[in-house]
Amino acid sequence: MTAALCLPFSSAQAKTVIEVAHTQMETHPDHIALLAFKDYIEKHAGETYEVQIFPNKKAGSNEQAIELLRAGSIQFMIISSANLEPYNRKYSVFSIPYLFSTEEEYEKFITDPDVIEDLGSRNEDDGFTPLAAFTAGSRSFYAKSPIRTTEDLKGKTFRVQNGRTNKDMMDFFNANEMTISFGEVYSALKKGLIDGAENNELALVEQKHGEICKFYSYDHHQMIPDLLVGSTVFLYSIPQDDYEIFRQAALEAQQVEFTVWKDSIEKAKKSAAQMGVEFMEVNVEDFRKTIAPIHEYMLKTRPEIKELYDKARSIGSQKADKK
Ligand code: GCU
């Protein structure tokens, strides 16, 4: 896609069209947040910019859209940090299983402006610049047959997101994995290429995975944010004042996303239950212990994550110290 120009009725001055992509449905919190992003920009710089949102893979899969964004053909997108790991290994920190003990710790970390700033500091090489992080809840395994313990993962093949860390995670779990683009998971389940997947509860309903996978096990193995990223070429091409408007718009979108998230999850759980999905509590400690050695392995093989890793871990220990 190319940034088109459109003429407003009342003036001959051309507006720059800002194209924003994501792969979720229009009911997803990411999309609702992007409506706020659009509103903010058009309210504060509507004479210069018109924002167009392309949901549900209309601008391609995550893997395709990030390339369009890096080339400057689209200006913003929402993408899981897992998809950014191949470009910059620092992003792998978010994919470390059980990096956090609670969702509150995770939310505190991803909304820390220093974390986003740190990731954006190598933006010239990456071609994308993160402006805000959205919660995507916690990820758990779901499959066609029940996963009650880590033993039940063995011998089964699960779809995982992009990035080396996800493959490593499955190795540490002694299970097989297949990296499949988000929009292709349903058909892979249907064709029997995989036995299950792992995600938050929304995927059961919006991506219809719950039609095929009837057992969702709350092991909470990862908490991986979605990031609102801008094209670095684009962000470098605009005046500083405009950059500040986009940055504020991203923070506004972040607030909206966090506000609607919990309610969306509750609704998704109800809808999934109506589809016949059984939600199972499992022994999280069993999962955590099985995979614990991956932390040391990650720090050894990706030394560039050290600072962010320590920051993330310190949130939990600060709380423990206060007790
Ligand atoms: C979640 C997340 C997406 C991601 C997807 C996936 O739905 O919000 O950004 O693409 O998981 O598993 O690929």
CSV table of C-alpha atoms in Angstrom, one decimal, residues 14 19-21 23 31 33 36 48 101 132 157 168 180 194 200 209 247 251 262 273 288 305 309:
chain,number,residue,atom,x,y,z
A,14,ALA,CA,-3.8,17.8,0.7
A,19,GLU,CA,-2.5,3.7,7.2
A,20,VAL,CA,-2.8,1.6,10.3
A,21,ALA,CA,-2.8,-2.2,10.1
A,23,THR,CA,-4.8,-8.7,12.2
A,31,HIS,CA,-9.1,-2.3,17.2
A,33,ALA,CA,-7.9,1.3,21.0
A,36,ALA,CA,-9.2,6.2,19.9
A,48,THR,CA,-2.9,17.5,8.1
A,101,SER,CA,4.2,-13.9,38.6
A,132,ALA,CA,2.9,2.0,23.3
A,157,THR,CA,2.3,-30.5,18.1
A,168,ASP,CA,13.0,-22.9,22.6
A,180,ILE,CA,2.2,-20.6,11.8
A,194,ILE,CA,-1.5,-29.3,14.8
A,200,ASN,CA,-5.4,-15.8,25.4
A,209,HIS,CA,-10.2,-21.9,17.6
A,247,ARG,CA,3.0,9.6,20.6
A,251,LEU,CA,-0.8,6.6,24.9
A,262,LYS,CA,-10.9,-7.4,31.1
A,273,ALA,CA,-18.1,-21.9,27.1
A,288,ARG,CA,6.8,-23.2,35.9
A,305,ILE,CA,18.0,-8.7,27.1
A,309,TYR,CA,15.1,-8.9,32.1
